[in-house]
Amino acid sequence: MARKALITGITGQDGSYLAELLLGKGYEVHGIIRRASTFNTGRLEPIYADPHADKRRLILHYGDMADGSGLARILAQVQPDEVYNLAAQSHVRVSFDGPEYAADIVGTGTVRLLEAIRQTGIKPRFYQASSSEMYGKVMEVPQTEKTPFYPRSPYSCAKVYSYWITVNYRESYGLHASNGILFNHESPRRGETFVTRKITRAVAHIQAGLQDKLYLGNIDAKRDWGFAKEYVEAMWLMLQQEQPDDYVIATNEAHSVREFLEVAFGHVGLDWRKYVEIDPRYYRPAEVELLIGDYSKAKKKLGWEPKTKFADLTKLMVDADVQLLKDHREGRIKVAG
């Protein structure tokens, strides 16, 4: 009998890659999606378009992280072996504009899900999507599982709560619950408002003559950027361990937004300085200047390490957005892979 996994946030970048990974491993994959007046499952299109994928093993349920009783109903119905909590209002800058919403969905949403698991009496293995943003004003470089948190946004404050409530349920109720402290991870499926995808999409449009300028905030901020498709494998590996634990997933390399611009524009033969302007509206009220993660624990215990280098990831994203724009202009609507 196939193992069953439940993914919150299945329509996001990570959720769609994780669903593909688990289906490839023979799982029955259940996902929670929010009811909307338009289709919001675009990132799952590669699964539906794959002639070899068994679409019958991908089952979607309407639900919301703000509705604990609904979560409990889905859990009782599905009886999953593994639960991956990837749902969030995940845009850091936007969390300053809607701090209560960020706290409710990112923070309280996690405890609603954990409590629903406890009350239904099922014993799935649980993965919590924690974030490098929790380190914020970093206390040491590089950051490890033992580095103190110093969150600098409503989003990261809520993620710190989610991290500790996951630890609390692990220690209080014996739940096999693990935190993956994922550093920035990108892909062609990254949301278009995130800086990396904003850049690669702009490169495609500027090259095609459809856009003149790209407006950005702090381009000197440094991040540890990896490939999302590889990071979801680390999530799965955490839940295959005999004992639950918390792991940093990163590349142990830091690059600035400025470097990302240089590689992205340079890949199509453009000078980024001719097209990029700084707009103070995109600055965060409290900035996080440097994030770089030490993934040695994950390498030792999970056998996981990143494979895609920074420049290759940047070029991969540019190529995908150039192709996506070409497909749109030629009337072929596709989803970036």
PDB file of N, CA, C and O in Angstrom, residues 130-161:
ATOM      1  N   SER A 130      11.060  25.817   8.299  1.00  0.00           N
ATOM      2  CA  SER A 130      11.647  26.956   8.999  1.00  0.00           C
ATOM      3  C   SER A 130      12.543  27.727   8.031  1.00  0.00           C
ATOM      4  O   SER A 130      12.829  27.264   6.927  1.00  0.00           O
ATOM      5  N   SER A 131      12.999  28.891   8.453  1.00  0.00           N
ATOM      6  CA  SER A 131      13.631  29.811   7.498  1.00  0.00           C
ATOM      7  C   SER A 131      14.913  30.424   8.047  1.00  0.00           C
ATOM      8  O   SER A 131      15.011  30.724   9.239  1.00  0.00           O
ATOM      9  N   SER A 132      15.870  30.660   7.153  1.00  0.00           N
ATOM     10  CA  SER A 132      17.098  31.353   7.535  1.00  0.00           C
ATOM     11  C   SER A 132      16.823  32.774   7.991  1.00  0.00           C
ATOM     12  O   SER A 132      17.636  33.378   8.706  1.00  0.00           O
ATOM     13  N   GLU A 133      15.658  33.335   7.613  1.00  0.00           N
ATOM     14  CA  GLU A 133      15.303  34.680   8.061  1.00  0.00           C
ATOM     15  C   GLU A 133      15.193  34.750   9.583  1.00  0.00           C
ATOM     16  O   GLU A 133      15.255  35.839  10.163  1.00  0.00           O
ATOM     17  N   MET A 134      15.042  33.615  10.248  1.00  0.00           N
ATOM     18  CA  MET A 134      14.978  33.594  11.712  1.00  0.00           C
ATOM     19  C   MET A 134      16.281  34.106  12.332  1.00  0.00           C
ATOM     20  O   MET A 134      16.285  34.631  13.440  1.00  0.00           O
ATOM     21  N   TYR A 135      17.397  33.955  11.608  1.00  0.00           N
ATOM     22  CA  TYR A 135      18.687  34.420  12.133  1.00  0.00           C
ATOM     23  C   TYR A 135      18.809  35.934  12.060  1.00  0.00           C
ATOM     24  O   TYR A 135      19.510  36.538  12.872  1.00  0.00           O
ATOM     25  N   GLY A 136      18.152  36.535  11.062  1.00  0.00           N
ATOM     26  CA  GLY A 136      18.044  37.981  10.964  1.00  0.00           C
ATOM     27  C   GLY A 136      19.346  38.751  11.134  1.00  0.00           C
ATOM     28  O   GLY A 136      20.231  38.710  10.290  1.00  0.00           O
ATOM     29  N   LYS A 137      19.446  39.448  12.247  1.00  0.00           N
ATOM     30  CA  LYS A 137      20.666  40.189  12.585  1.00  0.00           C
ATOM     31  C   LYS A 137      21.647  39.165  13.144  1.00  0.00           C
ATOM     32  O   LYS A 137      21.711  38.908  14.347  1.00  0.00           O
ATOM     33  N   VAL A 138      22.426  38.576  12.253  1.00  0.00           N
ATOM     34  CA  VAL A 138      23.119  37.331  12.585  1.00  0.00           C
ATOM     35  C   VAL A 138      24.104  37.482  13.741  1.00  0.00           C
ATOM     36  O   VAL A 138      24.819  38.480  13.849  1.00  0.00           O
ATOM     37  N   MET A 139      24.112  36.460  14.595  1.00  0.00           N
ATOM     38  CA  MET A 139      24.970  36.450  15.780  1.00  0.00           C
ATOM     39  C   MET A 139      26.306  35.765  15.515  1.00  0.00           C
ATOM     40  O   MET A 139      27.244  35.888  16.299  1.00  0.00           O
ATOM     41  N   GLU A 140      26.393  34.983  14.421  1.00  0.00           N
ATOM     42  CA  GLU A 140      27.661  34.366  14.032  1.00  0.00           C
ATOM     43  C   GLU A 140      27.597  34.005  12.551  1.00  0.00           C
ATOM     44  O   GLU A 140      26.518  33.880  11.976  1.00  0.00           O
ATOM     45  N   VAL A 141      28.771  33.866  11.948  1.00  0.00           N
ATOM     46  CA  VAL A 141      28.883  33.522  10.515  1.00  0.00           C
ATOM     47  C   VAL A 141      29.845  32.357  10.366  1.00  0.00           C
ATOM     48  O   VAL A 141      30.959  32.418  10.878  1.00  0.00           O
ATOM     49  N   PRO A 142      29.448  31.272   9.672  1.00  0.00           N
ATOM     50  CA  PRO A 142      28.124  31.013   9.114  1.00  0.00           C
ATOM     51  C   PRO A 142      27.138  30.599  10.209  1.00  0.00           C
ATOM     52  O   PRO A 142      27.531  30.373  11.354  1.00  0.00           O
ATOM     53  N   GLN A 143      25.867  30.493   9.839  1.00  0.00           N
ATOM     54  CA  GLN A 143      24.846  30.101  10.801  1.00  0.00           C
ATOM     55  C   GLN A 143      24.683  28.572  10.817  1.00  0.00           C
ATOM     56  O   GLN A 143      24.698  27.929   9.766  1.00  0.00           O
ATOM     57  N   THR A 144      24.543  28.033  12.024  1.00  0.00           N
ATOM     58  CA  THR A 144      24.342  26.598  12.207  1.00  0.00           C
ATOM     59  C   THR A 144      23.033  26.364  12.960  1.00  0.00           C
ATOM     60  O   THR A 144      22.319  27.313  13.301  1.00  0.00           O
ATOM     61  N   GLU A 145      22.760  25.105  13.266  1.00  0.00           N
ATOM     62  CA  GLU A 145      21.562  24.763  14.041  1.00  0.00           C
ATOM     63  C   GLU A 145      21.617  25.338  15.453  1.00  0.00           C
ATOM     64  O   GLU A 145      20.578  25.447  16.121  1.00  0.00           O
ATOM     65  N   LYS A 146      22.793  25.711  15.926  1.00  0.00           N
ATOM     66  CA  LYS A 146      22.949  26.223  17.293  1.00  0.00           C
ATOM     67  C   LYS A 146      23.049  27.748  17.360  1.00  0.00           C
ATOM     68  O   LYS A 146      23.127  28.319  18.444  1.00  0.00           O
ATOM     69  N   THR A 147      23.043  28.410  16.209  1.00  0.00           N
ATOM     70  CA  THR A 147      23.123  29.874  16.187  1.00  0.00           C
ATOM     71  C   THR A 147      21.831  30.480  16.748  1.00  0.00           C
ATOM     72  O   THR A 147      20.737  30.100  16.327  1.00  0.00           O
ATOM     73  N   PRO A 148      21.932  31.440  17.696  1.00  0.00           N
ATOM     74  CA  PRO A 148      20.719  32.075  18.238  1.00  0.00           C
ATOM     75  C   PRO A 148      19.946  32.833  17.159  1.00  0.00           C
ATOM     76  O   PRO A 148      20.539  33.381  16.225  1.00  0.00           O
ATOM     77  N   PHE A 149      18.624  32.848  17.296  1.00  0.00           N
ATOM     78  CA  PHE A 149      17.779  33.571  16.363  1.00  0.00           C
ATOM     79  C   PHE A 149      17.687  35.050  16.751  1.00  0.00           C
ATOM     80  O   PHE A 149      17.704  35.396  17.934  1.00  0.00           O
ATOM     81  N   TYR A 150      17.571  35.912  15.742  1.00  0.00           N
ATOM     82  CA  TYR A 150      17.385  37.349  15.959  1.00  0.00           C
ATOM     83  C   TYR A 150      16.529  37.866  14.800  1.00  0.00           C
ATOM     84  O   TYR A 150      17.015  38.551  13.910  1.00  0.00           O
ATOM     85  N   PRO A 151      15.231  37.512  14.792  1.00  0.00           N
ATOM     86  CA  PRO A 151      14.378  37.828  13.643  1.00  0.00           C
ATOM     87  C   PRO A 151      14.188  39.331  13.454  1.00  0.00           C
ATOM     88  O   PRO A 151      14.154  40.083  14.425  1.00  0.00           O
ATOM     89  N   ARG A 152      14.047  39.729  12.166  1.00  0.00           N
ATOM     90  CA  ARG A 152      13.987  41.156  11.841  1.00  0.00           C
ATOM     91  C   ARG A 152      12.761  41.524  10.995  1.00  0.00           C
ATOM     92  O   ARG A 152      12.763  42.536  10.306  1.00  0.00           O
ATOM     93  N   SER A 153      11.724  40.698  11.047  1.00  0.00           N
ATOM     94  CA  SER A 153      10.500  40.993  10.299  1.00  0.00           C
ATOM     95  C   SER A 153       9.343  40.253  10.953  1.00  0.00           C
ATOM     96  O   SER A 153       9.555  39.267  11.681  1.00  0.00           O
ATOM     97  N   PRO A 154       8.104  40.691  10.717  1.00  0.00           N
ATOM     98  CA  PRO A 154       6.955  39.927  11.235  1.00  0.00           C
ATOM     99  C   PRO A 154       6.977  38.485  10.741  1.00  0.00           C
ATOM    100  O   PRO A 154       6.642  37.554  11.493  1.00  0.00           O
ATOM    101  N   TYR A 155       7.357  38.282   9.482  1.00  0.00           N
ATOM    102  CA  TYR A 155       7.447  36.925   8.928  1.00  0.00           C
ATOM    103  C   TYR A 155       8.413  36.072   9.732  1.00  0.00           C
ATOM    104  O   TYR A 155       8.087  34.950  10.140  1.00  0.00           O
ATOM    105  N   SER A 156       9.619  36.580   9.969  1.00  0.00           N
ATOM    106  CA  SER A 156      10.627  35.766  10.652  1.00  0.00           C
ATOM    107  C   SER A 156      10.296  35.572  12.130  1.00  0.00           C
ATOM    108  O   SER A 156      10.622  34.530  12.699  1.00  0.00           O
ATOM    109  N   CYS A 157       9.634  36.562  12.748  1.00  0.00           N
ATOM    110  CA  CYS A 157       9.182  36.372  14.137  1.00  0.00           C
ATOM    111  C   CYS A 157       8.185  35.218  14.213  1.00  0.00           C
ATOM    112  O   CYS A 157       8.241  34.382  15.122  1.00  0.00           O
ATOM    113  N   ALA A 158       7.267  35.175  13.235  1.00  0.00           N
ATOM    114  CA  ALA A 158       6.281  34.091  13.200  1.00  0.00           C
ATOM    115  C   ALA A 158       6.956  32.752  12.926  1.00  0.00           C
ATOM    116  O   ALA A 158       6.556  31.717  13.484  1.00  0.00           O
ATOM    117  N   LYS A 159       7.996  32.748  12.095  1.00  0.00           N
ATOM    118  CA  LYS A 159       8.723  31.508  11.814  1.00  0.00           C
ATOM    119  C   LYS A 159       9.461  31.005  13.056  1.00  0.00           C
ATOM    120  O   LYS A 159       9.583  29.789  13.258  1.00  0.00           O
ATOM    121  N   VAL A 160       9.973  31.921  13.880  1.00  0.00           N
ATOM    122  CA  VAL A 160      10.622  31.512  15.125  1.00  0.00           C
ATOM    123  C   VAL A 160       9.607  30.823  16.042  1.00  0.00           C
ATOM    124  O   VAL A 160       9.900  29.794  16.666  1.00  0.00           O
ATOM    125  N   TYR A 161       8.407  31.380  16.125  1.00  0.00           N
ATOM    126  CA  TYR A 161       7.354  30.735  16.913  1.00  0.00           C
ATOM    127  C   TYR A 161       7.062  29.333  16.372  1.00  0.00           C
ATOM    128  O   TYR A 161       6.962  28.363  17.136  1.00  0.00           O
TER     129      TYR A 161
END
